[in-house]
Short mmCIF file of C-alpha atoms in Angstrom, two decimals:
data_model
loop_
_atom_site.label_atom_id
_atom_site.label_comp_id
_atom_site.label_asym_id
_atom_site.label_seq_id
_atom_site.Cartn_x
_atom_site.Cartn_y
_atom_site.Cartn_z
CA ARG A 257 -56.93 -31.99 -19.88
CA GLU A 258 -54.22 -33.70 -17.98
CA ALA A 259 -51.57 -31.15 -19.05
CA GLU A 260 -54.11 -28.29 -17.96
CA SER A 261 -54.49 -30.17 -14.74
CA PHE A 262 -50.66 -30.14 -14.00
CA LYS A 263 -50.57 -26.43 -15.06
CA GLU A 264 -53.19 -25.39 -12.51
CA GLN A 265 -51.28 -27.20 -9.69
CA GLY A 266 -48.19 -25.50 -10.71
CA ASN A 267 -50.18 -22.31 -10.71
CA ALA A 268 -51.28 -22.92 -7.00
CA TYR A 269 -47.75 -23.70 -5.82
CA TYR A 270 -46.42 -20.69 -7.80
CA ALA A 271 -49.24 -18.34 -5.79
CA LYS A 272 -47.79 -19.99 -2.57
CA LYS A 273 -44.15 -19.11 -3.51
CA ASP A 274 -43.26 -22.84 -3.55
CA TYR A 275 -41.32 -22.72 -6.92
CA ASN A 276 -39.68 -25.87 -6.66
CA GLU A 277 -43.21 -27.81 -6.68
CA ALA A 278 -44.40 -25.17 -9.30
CA TYR A 279 -41.37 -25.91 -11.37
CA ASN A 280 -42.22 -30.08 -11.10
CA TYR A 281 -45.96 -29.43 -12.08
CA TYR A 282 -45.17 -27.22 -15.08
CA THR A 283 -42.43 -29.97 -16.03
CA LYS A 284 -45.15 -32.53 -15.99
CA ALA A 285 -47.54 -30.25 -18.02
CA ILE A 286 -44.83 -29.73 -20.69
CA ASP A 287 -44.08 -33.48 -20.77
CA THR A 288 -47.73 -34.17 -21.37
CA CYS A 289 -48.14 -31.44 -23.89
CA PRO A 290 -44.70 -30.07 -25.37
CA ASN A 291 -46.14 -27.47 -28.09
CA ASN A 292 -47.79 -25.41 -25.30
CA ALA A 293 -46.32 -21.92 -25.15
CA SER A 294 -47.61 -20.81 -22.13
CA TYR A 295 -46.38 -23.99 -20.12
CA TYR A 296 -42.86 -22.97 -21.19
CA GLY A 297 -43.73 -19.34 -20.25
CA ASN A 298 -44.94 -20.36 -16.54
CA ARG A 299 -41.93 -22.40 -15.98
CA ALA A 300 -39.73 -19.91 -17.15
CA ALA A 301 -41.21 -17.47 -14.63
CA THR A 302 -40.63 -20.11 -11.94
CA LEU A 303 -37.01 -20.50 -12.95
CA MET A 304 -36.43 -16.78 -12.88
CA MET A 305 -37.81 -16.59 -9.19
CA LEU A 306 -35.52 -19.57 -8.20
CA GLY A 307 -32.66 -17.28 -9.79
CA ARG A 308 -32.04 -19.93 -12.63
CA PHE A 309 -32.14 -17.36 -15.59
CA ARG A 310 -29.99 -19.37 -18.08
CA GLU A 311 -32.41 -22.24 -17.96
CA ALA A 312 -35.28 -19.78 -17.71
CA LEU A 313 -34.00 -17.94 -20.92
CA GLY A 314 -34.40 -21.36 -22.82
CA ASP A 315 -37.85 -21.82 -21.72
CA ALA A 316 -38.81 -18.20 -22.65
CA GLN A 317 -37.21 -18.80 -26.02
CA GLN A 318 -39.06 -22.05 -26.63
CA SER A 319 -42.19 -20.33 -25.59
CA VAL A 320 -41.93 -17.51 -28.30
CA ARG A 321 -40.86 -20.13 -31.01
CA LEU A 322 -44.17 -21.89 -30.53
CA ASP A 323 -45.90 -18.62 -30.42
CA ASP A 324 -44.55 -15.28 -31.69
CA SER A 325 -47.40 -13.23 -30.49
CA PHE A 326 -46.91 -14.50 -26.84
CA VAL A 327 -46.28 -11.20 -25.25
CA ARG A 328 -45.38 -12.44 -21.64
CA GLY A 329 -43.25 -15.06 -23.29
CA HIS A 330 -41.16 -12.07 -25.11
CA LEU A 331 -41.15 -10.03 -21.95
CA ARG A 332 -39.63 -13.12 -19.82
CA GLU A 333 -36.91 -13.62 -22.51
CA GLY A 334 -36.05 -10.13 -22.32
CA LYS A 335 -35.95 -10.15 -18.48
CA CYS A 336 -33.70 -13.16 -18.67
CA HIS A 337 -31.19 -11.56 -21.27
CA LEU A 338 -31.14 -8.29 -19.05
CA SER A 339 -30.45 -10.38 -16.10
CA LEU A 340 -27.80 -11.99 -17.52
CA GLY A 341 -26.24 -8.92 -18.72
CA ASN A 342 -27.05 -9.06 -22.35
CA ALA A 343 -28.73 -5.86 -22.67
CA MET A 344 -28.79 -5.61 -26.49
CA ALA A 345 -30.58 -8.80 -26.76
CA ALA A 346 -33.01 -7.61 -23.96
CA SER A 347 -33.92 -4.51 -26.04
CA ARG A 348 -34.87 -6.43 -29.06
CA CYS A 349 -37.33 -8.33 -26.99
CA PHE A 350 -38.80 -5.56 -25.32
CA GLN A 351 -39.10 -3.81 -28.82
CA ARG A 352 -40.85 -6.72 -29.94
CA VAL A 353 -43.29 -6.48 -27.11
CA LEU A 354 -44.12 -2.90 -28.05
CA GLU A 355 -44.68 -3.93 -31.57
CA LEU A 356 -47.26 -6.47 -30.44
CA ASP A 357 -48.72 -3.96 -27.59
CA HIS A 358 -47.34 -0.56 -28.20
CA LYS A 359 -48.87 0.44 -24.81
CA ASN A 360 -47.29 -2.14 -22.52
CA THR A 361 -45.68 -0.09 -19.74
CA GLN A 362 -43.52 -2.98 -18.38
CA ALA A 363 -41.93 -3.23 -21.74
CA GLN A 364 -41.33 0.58 -21.86
CA GLN A 365 -39.72 0.72 -18.45
CA GLU A 366 -37.74 -2.51 -19.01
CA LEU A 367 -36.32 -1.05 -22.52
CA LYS A 368 -35.04 2.17 -20.35
CA ASN A 369 -33.40 -0.20 -17.80
CA ALA A 370 -31.81 -2.18 -20.78
CA SER A 371 -30.61 1.36 -21.92
CA THR A 372 -29.12 2.35 -18.59
CA VAL A 373 -27.34 -0.87 -18.34
CA LEU A 374 -25.77 -0.22 -21.88
CA GLU A 375 -24.88 3.06 -20.85
CA TYR A 376 -23.19 2.03 -17.67
CA GLU A 377 -21.15 -0.78 -19.71
CA LYS A 378 -19.90 2.08 -22.01
CA ILE A 379 -18.62 4.27 -19.02
CA ALA A 380 -17.10 1.42 -17.34
CA GLU A 381 -15.11 0.40 -20.56
CA VAL A 382 -13.62 3.91 -20.59
CA ASP A 383 -12.83 4.16 -16.81
CA PHE A 384 -11.24 0.71 -17.01
CA GLU A 385 -8.82 2.07 -19.86
CA LYS A 386 -8.08 5.22 -17.67
CA ARG A 387 -7.58 3.14 -14.68
CA ASP A 388 -10.23 4.68 -12.70
CA PHE A 389 -11.20 1.42 -11.00
CA ARG A 390 -13.29 2.84 -8.24
CA LYS A 391 -15.61 4.54 -10.87
CA VAL A 392 -15.85 0.98 -12.51
CA VAL A 393 -16.93 -0.67 -9.55
CA PHE A 394 -19.43 2.06 -9.00
CA CYS A 395 -20.89 1.53 -12.37
CA MET A 396 -20.85 -2.41 -12.19
CA ASP A 397 -22.91 -2.05 -8.83
CA ARG A 398 -25.43 -0.02 -10.71
CA ALA A 399 -25.77 -2.45 -13.65
CA LEU A 400 -25.84 -5.55 -11.33
CA GLU A 401 -29.20 -3.87 -10.02
CA PHE A 402 -30.86 -4.55 -13.39
CA ALA A 403 -28.51 -7.64 -14.25
CA PRO A 404 -27.90 -9.62 -10.99
CA ALA A 405 -27.04 -12.68 -12.62
CA CYS A 406 -24.41 -11.34 -14.96
CA HIS A 407 -20.99 -13.07 -14.41
CA ARG A 408 -19.43 -10.87 -16.65
CA PHE A 409 -20.06 -7.50 -14.54
CA LYS A 410 -19.24 -9.28 -11.34
CA ILE A 411 -15.98 -10.36 -12.73
CA LEU A 412 -15.12 -7.10 -13.80
CA LYS A 413 -16.13 -5.70 -10.31
CA ALA A 414 -14.11 -8.30 -8.59
CA GLU A 415 -10.88 -7.47 -10.81
CA CYS A 416 -11.19 -3.72 -10.17
CA LEU A 417 -11.71 -4.59 -6.29
CA ALA A 418 -8.26 -6.59 -6.72
CA LEU A 419 -6.55 -3.70 -8.33
CA LEU A 420 -7.83 -1.51 -5.80
CA GLY A 421 -6.38 -3.67 -3.21
CA ARG A 422 -9.73 -4.70 -1.62
CA TYR A 423 -8.74 -8.45 -1.75
CA PRO A 424 -11.22 -9.79 0.73
CA GLU A 425 -14.30 -8.21 -1.42
CA ALA A 426 -12.81 -9.39 -4.62
CA GLN A 427 -12.39 -12.97 -3.53
CA SER A 428 -15.79 -13.00 -2.19
CA VAL A 429 -17.30 -12.27 -5.46
CA ALA A 430 -15.09 -14.50 -7.36
CA SER A 431 -15.86 -17.31 -5.04
CA ASP A 432 -19.43 -16.94 -5.48
CA ILE A 433 -19.24 -17.56 -9.11
CA LEU A 434 -17.06 -20.55 -8.58
CA ARG A 435 -19.39 -22.02 -6.36
CA MET A 436 -21.95 -21.91 -9.32
CA ASP A 437 -19.41 -22.71 -11.87
CA SER A 438 -15.97 -24.14 -10.76
CA THR A 439 -14.61 -24.13 -14.40
CA ASN A 440 -15.09 -20.04 -14.83
CA ALA A 441 -11.61 -19.09 -15.85
CA ASP A 442 -12.31 -15.40 -15.31
CA ALA A 443 -13.24 -16.26 -11.68
CA LEU A 444 -10.20 -18.42 -11.36
CA TYR A 445 -8.05 -15.69 -12.85
CA VAL A 446 -9.34 -13.14 -10.29
CA ARG A 447 -8.84 -15.40 -7.38
CA GLY A 448 -5.26 -15.77 -8.63
CA LEU A 449 -4.99 -12.00 -8.84
CA CYS A 450 -6.01 -11.31 -5.35
CA LEU A 451 -3.52 -13.89 -4.07
CA TYR A 452 -0.96 -12.36 -6.54
CA TYR A 453 -1.21 -8.99 -4.95
CA GLU A 454 -1.08 -10.19 -1.53
CA ASP A 455 2.31 -11.45 -2.26
CA CYS A 456 1.08 -15.36 -2.26
CA ILE A 457 2.66 -15.80 -5.57
CA GLU A 458 3.10 -19.52 -5.65
CA LYS A 459 -0.48 -20.01 -4.74
CA ALA A 460 -1.51 -17.38 -7.38
CA VAL A 461 0.32 -19.28 -10.19
CA GLN A 462 -1.65 -22.14 -9.48
CA PHE A 463 -4.77 -20.51 -10.10
CA PHE A 464 -3.56 -18.85 -13.32
CA VAL A 465 -2.66 -22.03 -14.73
CA GLN A 466 -5.89 -23.65 -13.90
CA ALA A 467 -7.60 -20.78 -15.54
CA LEU A 468 -5.51 -21.13 -18.66
CA ARG A 469 -6.55 -24.87 -18.80
CA MET A 470 -10.07 -23.84 -18.88
CA ALA A 471 -9.39 -21.18 -21.22
CA PRO A 472 -5.99 -21.44 -23.17
CA ASP A 473 -6.32 -17.85 -24.73
CA HIS A 474 -7.17 -15.97 -21.61
CA GLU A 475 -4.70 -13.25 -22.25
CA LYS A 476 -4.94 -11.45 -18.73
CA ALA A 477 -4.22 -14.93 -16.77
CA CYS A 478 -1.46 -15.60 -19.33
CA LEU A 479 0.26 -12.17 -18.42
CA ALA A 480 -0.27 -12.57 -14.93
CA CYS A 481 1.13 -15.89 -14.84
CA ARG A 482 4.18 -14.65 -16.74
CA ASN A 483 4.59 -11.69 -14.58
CA ALA A 484 4.19 -13.87 -11.21
CA LYS A 485 6.81 -16.28 -12.31
CA ALA A 486 9.27 -13.70 -13.52
CA LEU A 487 8.72 -11.65 -10.29
CA LYS A 488 9.23 -14.57 -7.97
CA ALA A 489 12.42 -15.64 -9.66
CA LYS A 490 14.24 -12.15 -9.65
CA LYS A 491 13.13 -11.59 -6.08
CA GLU A 492 14.97 -15.20 -5.10
CA ASP A 493 17.94 -14.54 -7.05
CA GLY A 494 18.21 -11.11 -5.27
CA ASN A 495 17.80 -12.63 -2.03
CA LYS A 496 20.60 -15.28 -2.89
CA ALA A 497 22.98 -12.76 -4.09
CA PHE A 498 22.29 -10.79 -0.77
CA LYS A 499 23.07 -13.57 1.40
CA GLU A 500 26.12 -14.48 -0.53
CA GLY A 501 27.29 -10.78 0.27
CA ASN A 502 27.15 -9.82 -3.49
CA TYR A 503 25.32 -6.32 -2.92
CA LYS A 504 26.07 -5.13 -6.38
CA LEU A 505 24.37 -7.74 -7.85
CA ALA A 506 21.46 -7.91 -5.35
CA TYR A 507 20.83 -4.28 -6.22
CA GLU A 508 20.60 -4.93 -9.91
CA LEU A 509 18.14 -7.90 -9.35
CA TYR A 510 15.85 -6.18 -7.18
CA THR A 511 15.86 -3.01 -9.32
CA GLU A 512 15.01 -5.40 -12.41
CA ALA A 513 12.24 -7.07 -10.23
CA LEU A 514 10.63 -3.75 -9.54
CA GLY A 515 10.18 -2.95 -13.35
CA ILE A 516 8.06 -6.04 -13.94
CA ASP A 517 4.89 -5.22 -12.49
CA PRO A 518 4.08 -1.77 -10.95
CA ASN A 519 0.87 -2.75 -9.85
CA ASN A 520 1.71 -5.35 -7.65
CA ILE A 521 1.91 -3.05 -4.52
CA LYS A 522 2.92 -5.46 -1.52
CA THR A 523 5.58 -7.28 -3.45
CA ASN A 524 7.23 -4.07 -4.63
CA ALA A 525 6.95 -2.71 -0.97
CA LYS A 526 9.28 -5.62 -0.03
CA LEU A 527 11.52 -5.14 -2.89
CA TYR A 528 12.14 -1.67 -2.18
CA CYS A 529 12.81 -2.52 1.53
CA ASN A 530 15.11 -5.22 0.28
CA ARG A 531 17.20 -2.76 -1.98
CA GLY A 532 17.10 -0.25 0.73
CA THR A 533 18.78 -2.85 2.89
CA VAL A 534 21.40 -3.58 0.06
CA ASN A 535 21.94 0.23 -0.10
CA SER A 536 22.74 0.56 3.69
CA LYS A 537 25.01 -2.13 3.36
CA LEU A 538 26.74 -0.19 0.50
CA ARG A 539 26.58 2.82 2.96
CA LYS A 540 24.49 4.72 0.59
CA LEU A 541 22.18 5.74 3.24
CA GLU A 542 20.34 8.56 1.46
CA GLU A 543 19.33 5.94 -1.28
CA ALA A 544 18.32 3.66 1.42
CA ILE A 545 16.24 6.13 2.91
CA ASP A 546 14.52 6.96 -0.36
CA ASP A 547 13.82 3.26 -1.02
CA CYS A 548 12.20 2.70 2.40
CA THR A 549 10.03 5.72 1.96
CA ASN A 550 8.89 4.17 -1.46
CA ALA A 551 8.04 0.94 0.58
CA VAL A 552 5.76 2.70 3.01
CA LYS A 553 4.21 4.79 0.57
CA LEU A 554 2.93 1.55 -1.08
CA ASP A 555 2.24 -0.21 2.14
CA ASP A 556 1.94 2.01 5.33
CA THR A 557 1.71 -1.08 7.89
CA TYR A 558 5.19 -2.41 6.63
CA ILE A 559 7.21 -2.30 9.78
CA LYS A 560 10.22 -3.61 8.64
CA ALA A 561 10.57 -0.53 6.29
CA TYR A 562 9.96 1.76 9.05
CA LEU A 563 12.76 -0.01 11.22
CA ARG A 564 15.34 0.03 8.28
CA ARG A 565 14.42 3.65 7.37
CA ALA A 566 14.81 4.84 11.23
CA GLN A 567 18.12 2.98 11.39
CA CYS A 568 19.39 4.88 8.27
CA TYR A 569 18.07 8.10 9.87
CA MET A 570 20.03 7.30 13.15
CA ASP A 571 23.25 6.79 11.03
CA THR A 572 22.59 10.07 9.27
CA GLU A 573 22.07 11.96 12.49
CA GLN A 574 18.51 12.84 11.35
CA TYR A 575 17.29 11.93 14.94
CA GLU A 576 13.71 13.71 14.55
CA ASP A 577 12.84 11.49 11.60
CA ALA A 578 14.03 8.52 13.35
CA VAL A 579 12.07 9.16 16.40
CA ARG A 580 8.95 9.52 14.09
CA ASP A 581 9.60 6.31 12.60
CA TYR A 582 10.17 4.28 15.92
CA GLU A 583 7.04 5.77 17.40
CA LYS A 584 4.96 4.76 14.43
CA VAL A 585 6.54 1.10 14.93
CA TYR A 586 5.77 1.22 18.68
CA GLN A 587 2.23 2.27 18.38
CA THR A 588 1.88 -0.68 15.83
CA GLU A 589 3.83 -3.41 17.91
CA LYS A 590 4.42 -2.38 21.54
CA THR A 591 7.55 -4.71 22.15
CA LYS A 592 10.41 -4.15 24.62
CA GLU A 593 12.63 -4.02 21.65
CA HIS A 594 10.67 -1.33 19.74
CA LYS A 595 10.40 0.65 23.08
CA GLN A 596 14.39 0.41 23.50
CA LEU A 597 14.98 1.65 20.12
CA LEU A 598 12.63 4.55 20.33
CA LYS A 599 14.02 5.54 23.73
CA ASN A 600 17.67 5.47 22.14
CA ALA A 601 16.38 7.77 19.40
CA GLN A 602 14.94 10.10 21.86
CA VAL A 603 18.31 10.30 23.69
CA GLU A 604 20.11 11.00 20.51
CA LEU A 605 17.56 13.80 19.44
CA LYS A 606 17.93 15.46 22.78
CA LYS A 607 21.67 15.17 22.76
CA SER A 608 21.86 16.72 19.07
CA LYS A 609 19.85 19.80 20.37
CA ARG A 610 22.67 20.54 22.70
CA LYS A 611 26.04 21.93 22.03
CA ASP A 612 28.25 19.42 20.28
CA TYR A 613 31.50 20.00 22.46
CA TYR A 614 33.37 17.35 20.63
CA LYS A 615 32.83 19.44 17.59
CA ILE A 616 33.80 22.61 19.29
CA LEU A 617 36.98 21.24 20.02
CA GLY A 618 37.39 19.26 17.01
CA VAL A 619 37.79 15.88 18.57
CA ASP A 620 36.44 12.31 18.01
CA LYS A 621 34.02 11.08 20.64
CA ASN A 622 36.65 8.47 21.59
CA ALA A 623 39.36 11.27 22.11
CA SER A 624 41.88 10.52 24.86
CA GLU A 625 42.56 13.12 27.79
CA ASP A 626 45.79 14.23 26.11
CA GLU A 627 43.93 14.79 22.78
CA ILE A 628 41.32 16.77 24.26
CA LYS A 629 44.21 18.80 26.08
CA LYS A 630 45.89 19.60 22.81
CA ALA A 631 42.77 20.42 21.09
CA TYR A 632 41.62 22.85 23.79
CA ARG A 633 45.21 24.38 23.84
CA LYS A 634 44.79 25.06 19.94
CA ARG A 635 41.36 26.32 19.89
CA ALA A 636 41.65 28.71 23.05
CA LEU A 637 44.70 30.28 21.36
CA MET A 638 42.63 30.51 18.00
CA HIS A 639 39.84 32.16 19.45
CA HIS A 640 41.11 34.21 22.47
CA PRO A 641 39.74 37.90 22.24
CA ASP A 642 43.21 39.76 22.71
CA ARG A 643 44.22 38.07 19.38
CA HIS A 644 41.20 39.58 17.58
CA SER A 645 41.46 43.03 19.22
CA GLY A 646 42.15 44.84 16.02
CA ALA A 647 39.18 43.20 14.21
CA SER A 648 35.69 44.63 13.72
CA ALA A 649 33.13 44.49 16.63
CA GLU A 650 31.29 41.93 14.95
CA VAL A 651 34.23 39.61 14.62
CA GLN A 652 35.40 40.23 18.11
CA LYS A 653 31.85 39.36 19.59
CA GLU A 654 31.96 36.34 17.37
CA GLU A 655 35.35 35.00 18.61
CA GLU A 656 34.50 35.89 22.04
CA LYS A 657 31.40 33.55 21.88
CA LYS A 658 33.67 30.55 20.25
CA PHE A 659 36.36 31.26 23.15
CA LYS A 660 33.69 30.61 25.78
CA GLU A 661 32.33 27.65 24.00
CA VAL A 662 35.74 26.10 23.92
CA GLY A 663 36.25 26.67 27.59
CA GLU A 664 32.72 25.08 28.25
CA ALA A 665 33.87 21.97 26.07
CA PHE A 666 37.20 21.60 27.79
CA THR A 667 35.44 21.67 31.10
CA ILE A 668 33.12 19.14 30.63
CA LEU A 669 35.19 16.80 28.43
CA SER A 670 38.20 16.97 30.85
CA ASP A 671 36.32 15.93 33.79
CA PRO A 672 35.55 12.00 33.43
CA LYS A 673 32.00 12.22 35.45
CA LYS A 674 30.74 15.31 33.76
CA LYS A 675 31.80 13.79 30.38
CA ALA A 676 29.96 10.32 31.09
CA ARG A 677 26.88 12.40 32.13
CA TYR A 678 27.10 14.55 28.69
CA ASP A 679 27.64 11.20 26.64
CA SER A 680 24.53 9.54 28.14
CA GLY A 681 22.44 12.44 27.13
CA GLN A 682 21.77 13.55 30.80
CA ASP A 683 21.08 17.33 31.72
CA LEU A 684 24.25 18.86 33.15
CA ASP A 685 22.26 21.56 34.78
CA GLU A 686 20.82 18.81 37.22
CA ASP A 687 24.11 18.88 39.03
CA GLY A 688 23.89 22.50 39.39
CA LEU A 689 26.23 23.12 36.45
CA ASN A 690 25.10 26.37 34.95
CA MET A 691 27.20 26.99 31.77
CA GLY A 692 26.26 30.46 31.60
CA ASP A 693 28.35 30.80 35.02
CA PHE A 694 31.65 30.04 33.31
CA ASP A 695 34.44 32.43 33.00
CA ALA A 696 36.47 31.40 29.91
CA ASN A 697 39.43 33.53 30.88
CA ASN A 698 39.83 31.69 34.45
CA ILE A 699 39.75 28.39 32.47
CA PHE A 700 42.26 29.86 30.17
CA LYS A 701 44.55 30.87 33.13
CA ALA A 702 43.96 27.56 34.89
CA PHE A 703 45.10 25.60 32.10
CA PHE A 704 48.19 27.67 30.98
CA GLY A 705 48.96 28.30 34.44
CA GLY A 706 51.77 30.50 35.90
CA PRO A 707 51.51 33.48 38.32
CA GLY A 708 52.20 36.09 35.60
CA GLY A 709 49.83 37.40 33.04
CA PHE A 710 49.89 36.67 29.17
CA SER A 711 49.32 38.74 26.17
CA PHE A 712 49.14 38.35 22.31
CA GLU A 713 51.61 40.70 20.46
CA ALA A 714 51.74 41.19 16.68
CA SER A 715 54.86 40.44 14.93
CA GLY A 716 53.62 41.61 11.72
CA PRO A 717 50.25 41.97 9.75
CA GLY A 718 47.98 38.97 10.41
CA ASN A 719 50.88 37.19 12.71
CA PHE A 720 50.56 36.72 16.44
CA PHE A 721 52.47 34.72 18.88
CA PHE A 722 51.50 33.99 22.67
CA GLN A 723 53.73 35.38 25.15
CA PHE A 724 53.64 34.55 29.17
CA GLY A 725 54.61 37.41 31.25
#
């Protein structure tokens, strides 16, 4: 009678949703009469409401051990198994209920739920092997609707979130589990995995080591720990070689580091950028551009890689690409330095779209006044229309165009003020200098001087000499 009184009080608190007090009175009932199946069944129901499914499972199992025909006991055991993610054991419990009561609609529905969870488990297993981590997360979310207390499903979801680069979400799931069970090796592994993928390798190793203390045979933690240590060592060795100016060795070490773990996106982005820097030092500029491109493919927020690639584009006169990269950098970080780099690239792009007068004359940008004159003399004689009077109309037209361009080039580069404006990328037209108004013949006459005329005469097939009149 005393036990029944405790049970009734427990029922009253349960009805009021005061599950902690209900638990206390059901425990008193069990202590008073430990062989009553319904008392264990009631306490199991209370523990389930408190989310303490593992304890609830123990009570539910005890209730059916005391009374194998206790339908609600089997139902609660099945629900606990399902909530904890053991769908096979849950199915057996619900089938036992249907043996006792074949019309039990709750057992019928729960059996379907258990089958659904098993199906999601199978799909997730296949998709994980295919590395379709997004699909695995979807399957685990659906399974957790029926198995909210399953740490195994939560860990798999967290691992896939980490592999997808969704580190804060993965950390949150792992931390929730560790709050309930600080020794959970799987959760420790996931915490370490997130840090590892965020390039916090030293901290990651600490979590992997802790996970291995809890579970020495944890294969994933063991592999991740080994990779993390190897990656850290290779990267540091590469950095050391670079600082010492041993670029060939640095290149080899960074390349070896890149082969350790293709899944570590952030660290690999840095390694590609580092190798790109090495290639730029070795003047392998196209290879440097490729490395920086691989870096930004892995991490499109990596400013250093954009800056390195932009400089390589500048060095190879790919100014449009350089402007695009500097614009991306300036949009992200609006500093004076980045603004100036963008402006410089825009000036060089503008200059590149004009005629290259240095190239037309065949001289260096630092050519002296005498070198410019000598170059003009050579090119003007080479392309003078009279020299090509016997050629086809098409050739004559092309040579006449080149002759005019040579005159333009000499006019600009022989005048210090115009040359300075040209070199700085300013528009020459702003000075009222319309290149279309040039008379190349006048420039030619002025350069060669003399009151008389001049002519080209043939001295044999393909041989010409210049004669002043």
